[in-house]
């Protein structure tokens, strides 16, 4: 044991009626110091939790220009007032920091029982700075918060670490951990929990690694203060009944997001051959039906979920037979069709390696696809080929390259471990055209050559290209695929307010609403029952806009300048048309995209360069941002 907190579990909850527990656990790994701080009431009411609390702490406390891998970066692990409550699918936790992959704001959410237990011990968030001299884990228990030697776990694969810690602690604990990829500082290292959940695509696991923090372990402590628990439980039961009776419930728990493979193929958005096409000839080998009929052996999912969508699947064919992993759409598309791989067994192996090394499956699939396209187009310089035959569909080469990336092996492996943006800069030779990213974060699994609204959603996502804030593609396919009209900018912002705002700050899974149609009207009711506070949608959306504007201000401050081009989708979607499928020949139109982006800025109250206007900042209560931003960019009134 290295240190025990002295002022443990003071009554921060007296500040709040419920939901918020009233304290933040602070940890300085360099000094081995741990202490409590009250959660500021203004932060709670105006930024709520999760992503909101994370960006406020990062804005207030992170010195601009901090190296994301230095001890000074700030790691925030935040629950929200509704996480771990009777709200359906509430077992989510946000992890955030300045991103080593993008240099801007980075976060992710993952399913973890820790979100509830942290609150059980009286905390809304854990904020970690510094760097431990040797590997440590942070342990929260009835005895307090302690830093413990974790040298024996360092170098251990992530899933094995979870098993080992659970065994060694000999009691029920929730574990957040990383594997050797994040330890070795692959820039897209993620955090893994509950064996099948991971999150923090922009390198939040890498920040764990840079701090010599192997794990956060939280003893089971399920009860936390709620304003009206009976009402929350009644609402939870009512919502669960609705979900279990929903028309799509059975299909959802059978296949979860894997239902999307077939839909994406039909609609020509399934990323194929490094986002060269939206249809894949071998799609049936990786479809949801194939997964369900041949590979799935168990339902899994996040804790406290009434509609679990995880597909525990087992490989059948040698040499991968027996490997078990949870499959979902993003992983299968990025490690399958995007690499020209139509074998589910091979995808299971690649996914398993990514989970064990704790590196992001989406960025991994993008990095390998990028290398394969360069290789096939004769654009990969000889010195970077490293003896690999990187043709699309070559499973052995994909596995070998995964190992080299995860271990940051000198040569192509190390270059790709930086992410595709940086890799393209290193490789040169026109490689930039094939790097599929926004702001340095690799694009998740929807091709947008013929989907301008989804392209806008990716381009304006606050962490770089990810679909979690605005999965606009479904609306776009239904209502007008190729249009660049203002309604698309309005639709993207509406989704960003709900998905990227509400669900990321009160912290819970959006899928009961998105997939099974649970009415959004439940959420203010849950909020009232759990916190005792009356928040309507106007207030919810205002908070979401505040968080978005503050995140944008953070990016500007970190970059020291800002350009409209940073809100563009990948260059390839403008330059190289699709070759196959119903949208063959289509690509994005740059001038029309610019108009769409201008609509987006106009609705948000941002100027023509994507910088929030002074009037917008004031309206959102972000006056404190103005002096710092005006030193960097010219602000518009
Ligand atoms: S629906 Fe899926 S992602 Fe959402 S909480 Fe349940 S298991 Fe997790």
Coordinates of C-alpha atoms and ligand atoms in Angstrom, one line a residue:
X1 CA 0.0 0.0 0.0
X2 CA 1.4 3.4 -0.9
X3 CA -1.1 5.8 0.5
X4 CA -4.4 6.0 2.3
X5 CA -6.8 9.0 2.0
X6 CA -7.2 10.7 5.4
X7 CA -10.3 12.8 4.9
X8 CA -12.5 10.1 3.7
X9 CA -16.2 10.2 2.9
X10 CA -17.2 13.6 4.4
X11 CA -20.8 14.4 3.8
X12 CA -20.7 16.1 0.4
X13 CA -24.3 14.8 -0.2
X14 CA -25.7 17.4 2.1
X15 CA -25.2 19.9 -0.8
X16 CA -27.7 18.1 -3.1
X17 CA -31.1 16.5 -2.8
X18 CA -30.0 13.4 -4.7
X19 CA -28.3 12.1 -7.9
X20 CA -25.2 14.2 -7.3
X21 CA -23.3 12.8 -4.3
X22 CA -21.4 16.1 -3.8
X23 CA -17.7 15.2 -3.9
X24 CA -14.9 14.8 -6.3
X25 CA -12.0 12.4 -5.4
X26 CA -8.7 14.0 -6.3
X27 CA -5.6 12.0 -6.9
X28 CA -2.1 13.3 -7.6
X29 CA 0.0 10.3 -8.7
X30 CA 3.3 12.1 -8.6
X31 CA 2.9 13.0 -4.9
X32 CA 1.0 9.9 -3.9
X33 CA -1.7 12.3 -2.5
X34 CA -5.4 11.7 -2.4
X35 CA -8.1 14.1 -1.1
X36 CA -11.7 15.0 -1.3
X37 CA -13.2 18.2 -2.7
X38 CA -16.8 19.3 -2.8
X39 CA -18.5 19.2 -6.2
X40 CA -19.3 22.9 -6.9
X41 CA -23.0 23.5 -7.1
X42 CA -22.8 25.8 -10.1
X43 CA -20.8 23.1 -12.0
X44 CA -23.4 20.5 -11.1
X45 CA -26.4 22.5 -12.1
X46 CA -24.9 24.1 -15.3
X47 CA -22.8 21.2 -16.6
X48 CA -24.5 18.3 -14.7
X49 CA -22.0 15.4 -14.9
X50 CA -20.1 13.1 -17.3
X51 CA -18.9 15.1 -20.3
X52 CA -20.1 18.4 -18.8
X53 CA -18.1 18.1 -15.6
X54 CA -15.1 16.8 -17.5
X55 CA -14.8 19.7 -20.0
X56 CA -15.4 22.3 -17.2
X57 CA -12.5 20.8 -15.1
X58 CA -10.3 20.6 -18.2
X59 CA -11.0 24.2 -19.2
X60 CA -10.5 25.5 -15.7
X61 CA -7.4 23.5 -14.7
X62 CA -5.4 22.2 -17.7
X63 CA -2.6 24.5 -18.6
X64 CA -3.0 25.3 -22.4
X65 CA -0.5 23.5 -24.6
X66 CA 0.0 20.7 -22.1
X67 CA 1.5 17.5 -23.7
X68 CA -1.3 15.0 -23.4
X69 CA 1.2 12.3 -22.3
X70 CA 2.8 14.4 -19.7
X71 CA 2.0 14.1 -16.0
X72 CA 0.1 17.4 -16.2
X73 CA -2.7 16.0 -18.3
X74 CA -5.9 15.6 -16.3
X75 CA -7.8 12.4 -16.4
X76 CA -11.4 12.6 -15.5
X77 CA -13.6 9.6 -14.7
X78 CA -17.1 10.9 -14.2
X79 CA -20.5 9.4 -13.5
X80 CA -23.6 11.5 -13.9
X81 CA -26.6 12.1 -11.6
X82 CA -28.6 9.4 -13.4
X83 CA -26.0 6.8 -13.9
X84 CA -26.4 3.7 -11.9
X85 CA -30.0 4.7 -11.1
X86 CA -33.2 2.8 -12.0
X87 CA -33.3 4.6 -15.4
X88 CA -33.0 1.9 -18.1
X89 CA -29.4 1.2 -19.3
X90 CA -27.9 3.5 -16.8
X91 CA -24.6 1.6 -16.3
X92 CA -22.4 4.1 -18.2
X93 CA -19.3 6.0 -17.1
X94 CA -17.5 8.8 -18.9
X95 CA -13.7 8.9 -19.2
X96 CA -12.0 12.1 -20.5
X97 CA -8.7 14.0 -20.9
X98 CA -6.9 16.0 -23.5
X99 CA -6.5 13.5 -26.3
X100 CA -3.1 12.2 -27.3
X101 CA -4.5 11.3 -30.6
X102 CA -6.1 14.6 -31.6
X103 CA -4.5 17.2 -29.3
X104 CA -8.1 18.4 -28.6
X105 CA -10.8 17.4 -26.2
X106 CA -11.3 13.6 -25.9
X107 CA -13.8 11.4 -24.1
X108 CA -15.7 8.2 -24.3
X109 CA -18.3 6.3 -22.4
X110 CA -18.2 2.7 -21.4
X111 CA -20.4 0.3 -19.5
X112 CA -19.1 -0.2 -16.0
X113 CA -20.6 -1.1 -12.6
X114 CA -18.0 1.4 -11.2
X115 CA -20.3 4.2 -12.2
X116 CA -22.7 3.2 -9.5
X117 CA -20.1 2.2 -6.9
X118 CA -18.2 5.4 -7.2
X119 CA -21.4 7.2 -6.2
X120 CA -22.0 4.6 -3.5
X121 CA -18.7 5.9 -1.9
X122 CA -20.0 9.5 -2.2
X123 CA -18.2 10.7 -5.4
X124 CA -19.5 12.1 -8.7
X125 CA -16.1 12.0 -10.3
X126 CA -12.4 11.0 -9.9
X127 CA -9.8 13.5 -11.2
X128 CA -6.3 12.1 -11.6
X129 CA -3.1 14.1 -12.3
X130 CA 0.6 13.4 -12.1
X131 CA 2.5 10.2 -12.9
X132 CA 3.3 7.4 -10.5
X133 CA 6.9 6.3 -10.2
X134 CA 5.9 2.7 -10.8
X135 CA 2.7 1.1 -11.9
X136 CA -0.2 1.6 -9.5
X137 CA -3.9 0.9 -9.2
X138 CA -6.4 3.1 -7.4
X139 CA -8.7 1.2 -5.1
X140 CA -11.9 2.5 -3.5
X141 CA -13.3 0.6 -0.6
X142 CA -14.9 1.1 2.8
X143 CA -11.3 1.7 4.1
X144 CA -10.8 4.7 1.9
X145 CA -9.1 5.3 -1.4
X146 CA -5.6 3.8 -1.7
X147 CA -2.9 3.6 -4.3
X148 CA -1.6 0.1 -4.5
X149 CA 1.4 -1.4 -6.3
X150 CA 0.3 -2.8 -9.6
X151 CA 3.7 -3.9 -11.0
X152 CA 2.6 -7.5 -11.1
X153 CA -0.3 -6.5 -13.5
X154 CA 1.8 -4.3 -15.8
X155 CA 2.3 -5.9 -19.2
X156 CA -0.7 -8.2 -18.6
X157 CA -3.4 -8.2 -21.3
X158 CA -6.5 -6.2 -20.4
X159 CA -9.1 -9.0 -20.1
X160 CA -6.6 -11.2 -18.2
X161 CA -5.9 -8.2 -15.8
X162 CA -9.6 -8.0 -15.0
X163 CA -9.8 -11.7 -14.3
X164 CA -6.6 -11.5 -12.2
X165 CA -7.7 -8.5 -10.1
X166 CA -11.1 -10.0 -9.5
X167 CA -9.4 -13.2 -8.3
X168 CA -6.8 -11.4 -6.2
X169 CA -9.3 -9.1 -4.4
X170 CA -11.5 -12.0 -3.4
X171 CA -14.7 -9.9 -3.4
X172 CA -17.0 -8.2 -5.9
X173 CA -15.2 -5.3 -7.5
X174 CA -15.6 -3.3 -10.7
X175 CA -12.3 -2.8 -12.7
X176 CA -11.3 -0.2 -15.2
X177 CA -8.0 -1.2 -16.8
X178 CA -5.7 -1.0 -19.8
X179 CA -3.6 -3.6 -21.7
X180 CA -0.1 -3.4 -23.1
X181 CA -1.1 -1.3 -26.2
X182 CA -2.2 1.6 -24.0
X183 CA 0.7 1.0 -21.7
X184 CA 3.1 1.3 -24.6
X185 CA 1.3 4.5 -25.6
X186 CA -0.4 3.5 -28.8
X187 CA -2.3 6.8 -29.4
X188 CA -5.7 5.2 -29.6
X189 CA -5.6 3.2 -26.3
X190 CA -8.9 2.6 -24.7
X191 CA -10.2 1.8 -21.2
X192 CA -11.7 -1.6 -20.6
X193 CA -14.2 -2.7 -18.0
X194 CA -16.4 -5.7 -17.2
X195 CA -14.4 -7.8 -19.7
X196 CA -16.6 -6.8 -22.7
X197 CA -17.0 -3.0 -22.4
X198 CA -14.4 -0.4 -23.6
X199 CA -14.4 3.3 -24.3
X200 CA -12.3 6.4 -24.7
X201 CA -11.4 6.2 -28.4
X202 CA -9.3 9.4 -28.5
X203 CA -6.6 7.7 -26.4
X204 CA -8.0 7.9 -22.9
X205 CA -6.5 4.5 -22.1
X206 CA -3.2 5.9 -23.4
X207 CA -3.5 8.6 -20.7
X208 CA -3.9 5.9 -18.1
X209 CA -0.7 4.3 -19.5
X210 CA 1.2 7.6 -19.5
X211 CA 0.4 8.0 -15.8
X212 CA 1.5 4.5 -14.9
X213 CA -2.0 3.9 -13.8
X214 CA -2.9 0.3 -14.6
X215 CA -6.4 0.2 -13.1
X216 CA -9.1 1.8 -11.0
X217 CA -10.8 -0.8 -8.8
X218 CA -14.0 0.0 -6.9
X219 CA -15.6 -2.3 -4.3
X220 CA -19.2 -3.1 -4.7
X221 CA -21.3 -0.3 -3.1
X222 CA -24.6 0.0 -4.9
X223 CA -26.6 2.4 -2.8
X224 CA -26.4 6.1 -3.3
X225 CA -28.6 9.0 -2.5
X226 CA -31.6 9.7 -4.7
X227 CA -34.3 12.3 -4.1
X228 CA -37.3 10.0 -4.5
X229 CA -36.1 6.4 -5.0
X230 CA -39.6 5.0 -5.0
X231 CA -40.6 7.2 -7.9
X232 CA -37.4 6.5 -9.8
X233 CA -37.9 2.7 -9.3
X234 CA -41.6 3.0 -10.4
X235 CA -40.5 4.9 -13.5
X236 CA -37.7 2.4 -14.2
X237 CA -40.2 -0.5 -14.0
X238 CA -42.6 1.3 -16.3
X239 CA -39.9 2.0 -18.8
X240 CA -38.5 -1.6 -18.6
X241 CA -42.0 -2.9 -19.3
X242 CA -42.3 -0.7 -22.4
X243 CA -38.9 -1.9 -23.6
X244 CA -39.5 -5.6 -23.1
X245 CA -42.8 -5.3 -25.0
X246 CA -41.3 -3.2 -27.9
X247 CA -41.7 -4.7 -31.3
X248 CA -37.9 -4.7 -31.9
X249 CA -37.0 -6.1 -28.5
X250 CA -36.3 -9.7 -29.5
X251 CA -34.4 -8.8 -32.6
X252 CA -32.4 -6.3 -30.6
X253 CA -31.3 -8.7 -27.9
X254 CA -30.6 -11.4 -30.5
X255 CA -28.3 -9.2 -32.7
X256 CA -28.0 -5.7 -31.1
X257 CA -26.1 -3.3 -33.4
X258 CA -25.2 -6.2 -35.7
X259 CA -28.6 -5.7 -37.3
X260 CA -26.9 -2.7 -38.9
X261 CA -24.6 -4.7 -41.2
X262 CA -27.4 -5.7 -43.5
X263 CA -28.9 -2.2 -43.3
X264 CA -25.6 -0.6 -44.2
X265 CA -25.0 -2.9 -47.1
X266 CA -28.5 -2.2 -48.5
X267 CA -28.0 1.6 -48.1
X268 CA -24.4 1.6 -49.5
X269 CA -22.8 2.9 -46.3
X270 CA -20.9 -0.2 -45.1
X271 CA -17.2 0.9 -45.1
X272 CA -15.4 -1.3 -47.5
X273 CA -11.7 -1.3 -48.6
X274 CA -10.7 1.7 -46.5
X275 CA -14.0 3.6 -47.2
X276 CA -13.6 3.2 -51.0
X277 CA -17.1 1.7 -51.2
X278 CA -20.3 1.3 -49.3
X279 CA -21.1 -2.3 -50.3
X280 CA -19.0 -5.4 -49.7
X281 CA -19.3 -8.5 -51.9
X282 CA -18.8 -10.9 -48.9
X283 CA -21.2 -9.1 -46.5
X284 CA -23.2 -12.2 -45.8
X285 CA -20.3 -13.8 -44.1
X286 CA -20.2 -11.0 -41.5
X287 CA -23.9 -10.2 -41.2
X288 CA -26.0 -10.1 -38.1
X289 CA -27.8 -13.3 -39.1
X290 CA -24.5 -15.2 -39.6
X291 CA -23.3 -13.9 -36.2
X292 CA -26.5 -15.0 -34.5
X293 CA -26.9 -18.4 -36.2
X294 CA -23.3 -19.6 -36.1
X295 CA -21.2 -17.7 -33.6
X296 CA -23.2 -16.2 -30.8
X297 CA -23.4 -18.3 -27.6
X298 CA -24.5 -15.7 -25.0
X299 CA -26.1 -12.4 -24.5
X300 CA -23.9 -9.8 -22.8
X301 CA -24.0 -6.1 -22.2
X302 CA -23.5 -3.2 -19.9
X303 CA -24.5 -3.5 -16.2
X304 CA -28.1 -2.5 -15.3
X305 CA -29.4 -2.9 -18.8
X306 CA -32.8 -4.1 -19.6
X307 CA -32.1 -4.6 -23.4
X308 CA -28.5 -5.9 -23.5
X309 CA -27.0 -5.8 -26.9
X310 CA -23.7 -7.5 -26.5
X311 CA -23.2 -10.6 -28.7
X312 CA -20.7 -13.0 -27.0
X313 CA -19.4 -15.0 -30.0
X314 CA -17.0 -17.8 -30.3
X315 CA -14.7 -18.5 -33.4
X316 CA -15.3 -21.9 -35.0
X317 CA -12.6 -22.2 -37.7
X318 CA -8.9 -23.0 -37.1
X319 CA -6.6 -21.5 -36.2
X320 CA -9.0 -19.2 -34.2
X321 CA -11.4 -21.8 -32.9
X322 CA -12.4 -21.2 -29.3
X323 CA -11.5 -17.5 -29.2
X324 CA -14.4 -15.6 -27.5
X325 CA -15.2 -11.9 -28.0
X326 CA -18.2 -9.6 -28.0
X327 CA -19.2 -8.5 -31.5
X328 CA -20.9 -5.3 -32.5
X329 CA -21.4 -3.4 -35.7
X330 CA -18.6 -1.0 -35.5
X331 CA -16.0 -3.7 -34.8
X332 CA -17.2 -6.1 -37.4
X333 CA -17.4 -3.4 -40.1
X334 CA -14.1 -1.8 -39.4
X335 CA -12.1 -5.1 -39.0
X336 CA -14.2 -6.9 -41.7
X337 CA -15.5 -5.1 -44.8
X338 CA -13.1 -2.2 -44.3
X339 CA -10.2 -4.6 -44.6
X340 CA -11.9 -6.8 -47.3
X341 CA -12.2 -9.6 -44.7
X342 CA -15.3 -11.7 -45.0
X343 CA -14.5 -14.2 -42.3
X344 CA -16.2 -13.8 -38.9
X345 CA -13.6 -16.1 -37.4
X346 CA -10.8 -13.8 -38.5
X347 CA -12.7 -10.7 -37.2
X348 CA -13.2 -12.4 -33.8
X349 CA -9.4 -12.9 -33.6
X350 CA -8.7 -9.2 -34.6
X351 CA -11.3 -7.9 -32.2
X352 CA -9.9 -10.1 -29.4
X353 CA -6.4 -8.8 -29.9
X354 CA -7.6 -5.2 -29.9
X355 CA -9.5 -5.8 -26.6
X356 CA -6.6 -7.6 -25.0
X357 CA -4.2 -4.8 -25.9
X358 CA -6.8 -2.2 -25.1
X359 CA -6.6 -0.4 -28.5
X360 CA -9.6 1.0 -30.2
X361 CA -11.1 -1.4 -32.8
X362 CA -12.3 1.5 -35.1
X363 CA -9.0 3.2 -35.3
X364 CA -7.2 -0.1 -35.7
X365 CA -9.4 -1.0 -38.6
X366 CA -8.9 2.4 -40.1
X367 CA -5.1 2.2 -39.7
X368 CA -4.8 -1.2 -41.3
X369 CA -7.2 -0.3 -44.1
X370 CA -5.2 2.9 -44.8
X371 CA -2.0 0.8 -45.0
X372 CA -3.7 -1.8 -47.3
X373 CA -5.0 0.9 -49.6
X374 CA -1.6 2.6 -49.9
X375 CA 0.0 -0.8 -50.5
X376 CA -2.5 -1.7 -53.3
X377 CA -2.2 1.7 -54.9
X378 CA 1.6 1.5 -54.9
X379 CA 1.8 4.5 -52.5
X380 CA 3.4 2.8 -49.6
X381 CA 7.2 3.4 -49.9
X382 CA 9.3 0.3 -50.0
X383 CA 10.9 1.2 -46.6
X384 CA 7.6 0.9 -44.9
X385 CA 6.4 -2.4 -46.3
X386 CA 8.3 -4.4 -43.6
X387 CA 7.9 -7.6 -45.5
X388 CA 4.1 -7.6 -45.3
X389 CA 1.8 -8.5 -48.2
X390 CA -0.8 -5.9 -47.3
X391 CA -3.5 -6.8 -49.9
X392 CA -7.1 -6.3 -48.8
X393 CA -8.5 -9.5 -47.4
X394 CA -5.1 -10.8 -46.2
X395 CA -6.0 -12.0 -42.7
X396 CA -2.4 -13.0 -41.7
X397 CA -1.1 -9.6 -42.6
X398 CA -3.9 -7.9 -40.7
X399 CA -3.1 -9.9 -37.6
X400 CA 0.6 -9.4 -37.9
X401 CA 0.1 -5.6 -38.4
X402 CA -2.2 -5.5 -35.3
X403 CA 0.6 -7.1 -33.2
X404 CA 3.1 -4.6 -34.6
X405 CA 0.8 -1.6 -34.0
X406 CA -0.1 -2.8 -30.4
X407 CA 3.6 -3.2 -29.6
X408 CA 4.7 -0.1 -31.4
X409 CA 7.2 -2.1 -33.3
X410 CA 9.7 0.1 -35.2
X411 CA 8.6 0.7 -38.8
X412 CA 5.0 0.6 -40.1
X413 CA 3.6 -0.6 -36.7
X414 CA 5.0 2.3 -34.8
X415 CA 3.9 4.8 -37.5
X416 CA 0.3 3.5 -37.6
X417 CA 0.2 3.5 -33.8
X418 CA 0.2 7.3 -34.1
X419 CA -3.2 7.2 -35.9
X420 CA -3.8 7.8 -39.6
X421 CA -3.5 11.6 -39.6
X422 CA 0.0 11.5 -38.2
X423 CA 0.9 8.4 -40.1
X424 CA 0.0 10.1 -43.4
X425 CA 2.2 13.1 -42.5
X426 CA 5.1 10.7 -41.8
X427 CA 4.6 8.6 -44.9
X428 CA 4.0 11.5 -47.3
X429 CA 3.7 10.6 -51.0
X430 CA 0.1 11.8 -51.1
X431 CA -1.0 9.4 -48.3
X432 CA -3.2 12.1 -46.8
X433 CA -5.9 11.4 -49.3
X434 CA -6.4 7.9 -47.9
X435 CA -6.4 8.9 -44.2
X436 CA -10.0 8.7 -43.1
X437 CA -10.3 10.9 -40.0
X438 CA -11.7 14.2 -38.7
X439 CA -9.4 16.3 -36.5
X440 CA -7.2 13.2 -36.1
X441 CA -9.8 10.7 -34.9
X442 CA -10.5 7.9 -37.3
X443 CA -14.1 7.8 -38.7
X444 CA -16.4 5.1 -37.3
X445 CA -18.3 2.7 -39.6
X446 CA -20.5 4.7 -42.0
X447 CA -19.3 5.7 -45.4
X448 CA -20.5 9.2 -46.3
X449 CA -19.6 9.6 -50.0
X450 CA -23.4 9.9 -50.5
X451 CA -24.5 11.0 -47.1
X452 CA -23.7 14.7 -46.5
X453 CA -25.7 15.0 -43.3
X454 CA -23.8 12.2 -41.7
X455 CA -20.6 13.7 -43.0
X456 CA -21.5 16.9 -41.2
X457 CA -22.2 14.9 -38.0
X458 CA -18.8 13.4 -38.2
X459 CA -17.1 16.6 -39.0
X460 CA -18.7 18.6 -36.1
X461 CA -18.5 15.8 -33.5
X462 CA -16.8 17.4 -30.4
X463 CA -14.2 14.6 -30.2
X464 CA -13.4 14.1 -33.9
X465 CA -15.2 11.6 -36.2
X466 CA -17.5 9.5 -34.1
X467 CA -21.1 8.6 -34.5
X468 CA -22.1 8.7 -30.8
X469 CA -23.2 12.3 -30.8
X470 CA -25.3 12.3 -34.0
X471 CA -26.2 9.1 -35.7
X472 CA -27.9 11.1 -38.5
X473 CA -27.5 8.5 -41.2
X474 CA -30.8 6.8 -40.3
X475 CA -32.8 10.1 -40.7
X476 CA -30.9 10.9 -43.9
X477 CA -31.6 7.6 -45.5
X478 CA -35.3 8.0 -44.7
X479 CA -35.8 11.6 -45.5
X480 CA -33.6 12.7 -48.4
X481 CA -30.2 11.1 -49.0
X482 CA -28.4 13.4 -51.3
X483 CA -29.7 16.8 -50.1
X484 CA -27.5 19.5 -48.5
X485 CA -30.5 21.5 -47.1
X486 CA -30.7 23.4 -43.8
X487 CA -32.9 20.7 -42.2
X488 CA -29.9 18.4 -42.2
X489 CA -27.9 20.9 -40.1
X490 CA -30.9 21.3 -37.8
X491 CA -31.2 17.5 -37.5
X492 CA -27.6 17.0 -36.7
X493 CA -27.7 19.7 -34.0
X494 CA -30.9 18.3 -32.5
X495 CA -29.2 14.9 -32.2
X496 CA -26.0 16.4 -30.8
X497 CA -28.1 18.1 -28.1
X498 CA -29.8 14.9 -27.1
X499 CA -27.2 12.2 -27.7
X500 CA -24.0 14.2 -27.3
X501 CA -25.6 16.5 -24.6
X502 CA -28.2 14.9 -22.4
X503 CA -27.1 11.3 -22.5
X504 CA -23.4 12.3 -22.1
X505 CA -23.9 14.6 -19.2
X506 CA -26.6 12.9 -17.1
X507 CA -24.8 9.8 -18.2
X508 CA -26.8 6.8 -19.5
X509 CA -27.2 4.8 -22.7
X510 CA -29.2 6.5 -25.5
X511 CA -30.2 3.2 -27.2
X512 CA -33.5 2.6 -25.3
X513 CA -34.7 5.8 -27.0
X514 CA -32.9 5.3 -30.3
X515 CA -33.5 1.7 -30.9
X516 CA -36.7 0.7 -29.1
X517 CA -38.5 4.0 -29.0
X518 CA -38.6 4.8 -25.3
X519 CA -40.2 8.3 -25.1
X520 CA -37.7 11.1 -24.4
X521 CA -40.3 12.5 -22.0
X522 CA -39.2 9.9 -19.5
X523 CA -35.9 11.6 -19.0
X524 CA -36.9 14.9 -17.3
X525 CA -39.1 12.7 -15.1
X526 CA -36.1 10.5 -14.2
X527 CA -34.1 13.6 -13.6
X528 CA -36.7 15.0 -11.2
X529 CA -37.0 11.7 -9.3
X530 CA -33.3 11.2 -8.9
X531 CA -32.1 14.7 -8.3
X532 CA -35.2 16.6 -7.1
X533 CA -34.6 19.2 -9.8
X534 CA -37.1 20.3 -12.5
X535 CA -35.2 20.5 -15.8
X536 CA -37.3 20.8 -19.0
X537 CA -36.0 20.3 -22.5
X538 CA -35.1 24.0 -23.1
X539 CA -32.8 23.7 -20.1
X540 CA -31.4 20.4 -21.1
X541 CA -30.6 21.7 -24.6
X542 CA -29.1 24.9 -23.3
X543 CA -26.8 22.9 -21.1
X544 CA -25.9 20.8 -24.2
X545 CA -25.1 23.9 -26.2
X546 CA -23.0 25.3 -23.3
X547 CA -20.9 22.1 -23.2
X548 CA -20.5 22.1 -27.0
X549 CA -19.3 25.7 -27.1
X550 CA -16.9 25.1 -24.2
X551 CA -15.5 22.1 -25.9
X552 CA -15.0 24.1 -29.1
X553 CA -13.3 26.8 -27.0
X554 CA -11.0 24.2 -25.5
X555 CA -10.0 22.9 -29.0
X556 CA -9.2 26.5 -30.1
X557 CA -7.2 27.2 -27.0
X558 CA -5.2 24.0 -27.4
X559 CA -4.6 24.5 -31.2
X560 CA -3.7 28.2 -30.7
X561 CA -5.7 29.0 -33.8
X562 CA -8.8 27.7 -35.6
X563 CA -9.8 27.0 -39.2
X564 CA -13.1 26.2 -40.9
X565 CA -11.4 23.3 -42.6
X566 CA -11.2 21.5 -39.3
X567 CA -14.9 20.9 -39.6
X568 CA -14.6 19.1 -43.0
X569 CA -15.0 15.4 -43.5
X570 CA -12.2 13.3 -44.9
X571 CA -10.8 14.6 -48.2
X572 CA -11.4 11.2 -49.9
X573 CA -15.1 11.6 -49.7
X574 CA -14.8 14.8 -51.8
X575 CA -12.2 13.6 -54.2
X576 CA -12.6 9.8 -55.0
X577 CA -16.1 8.6 -56.0
X578 CA -17.7 5.3 -54.9
X579 CA -17.0 2.5 -57.5
X580 CA -19.9 0.2 -56.7
X581 CA -23.5 -0.2 -55.5
X582 CA -26.5 2.0 -55.9
X583 CA -24.5 5.2 -55.4
X584 CA -21.6 4.3 -57.6
X585 CA -20.0 7.5 -59.0
X586 CA -21.1 9.6 -56.0
X587 CA -18.9 11.8 -53.9
X588 CA -19.5 14.8 -51.7
X589 CA -19.8 18.3 -53.3
X590 CA -17.4 20.7 -51.5
X591 CA -19.3 23.9 -52.2
X592 CA -22.6 22.4 -51.2
X593 CA -21.0 21.0 -48.1
X594 CA -19.7 24.5 -47.3
X595 CA -23.2 25.8 -47.4
X596 CA -24.4 23.1 -45.1
X597 CA -21.6 23.9 -42.7
X598 CA -22.6 27.5 -42.7
X599 CA -26.1 26.6 -41.8
X600 CA -24.7 24.6 -38.9
X601 CA -22.6 27.5 -37.6
X602 CA -25.5 29.9 -38.0
X603 CA -27.9 27.7 -35.9
X604 CA -25.2 27.3 -33.3
X605 CA -24.5 31.0 -33.1
X606 CA -20.9 30.4 -34.2
X607 CA -19.1 32.6 -36.8
X608 CA -18.1 31.6 -40.3
X609 CA -14.9 29.9 -39.0
X610 CA -16.7 27.8 -36.5
X611 CA -15.8 30.0 -33.5
X612 CA -18.6 30.8 -31.0
X613 CA -19.7 34.4 -31.2
X614 CA -19.4 36.7 -28.1
X615 CA -23.2 36.9 -28.0
X616 CA -23.5 33.1 -28.0
X617 CA -20.9 32.7 -25.3
X618 CA -22.6 35.3 -23.1
X619 CA -26.0 33.7 -23.6
X620 CA -24.7 30.4 -22.5
X621 CA -23.0 31.8 -19.4
X622 CA -19.5 31.3 -20.9
X623 CA -18.3 34.9 -20.4
X624 CA -15.2 33.6 -18.6
X625 CA -14.0 32.1 -22.0
X626 CA -14.0 35.4 -23.8
X627 CA -10.7 36.9 -22.5
X628 CA -8.7 33.8 -23.3
X629 CA -10.2 33.2 -26.7
X630 CA -9.9 36.8 -27.8
X631 CA -6.1 36.5 -27.3
X632 CA -6.1 33.6 -29.8
X633 CA -8.7 34.4 -32.5
X634 CA -10.8 37.4 -33.5
X635 CA -14.2 37.0 -31.9
X636 CA -17.3 38.2 -33.7
X637 CA -19.9 40.1 -31.6
Ligands
LIG1 S1 -28.3 -1.1 -24.9 FE1 -26.2 -2.0 -25.3 S2 -24.8 -0.3 -25.1 FE2 -26.7 0.4 -24.2 S3 -26.5 0.0 -22.0 FE3 -27.5 -1.8 -22.9 S4 -25.8 -3.2 -23.4 FE4 -24.9 -1.2 -23.1

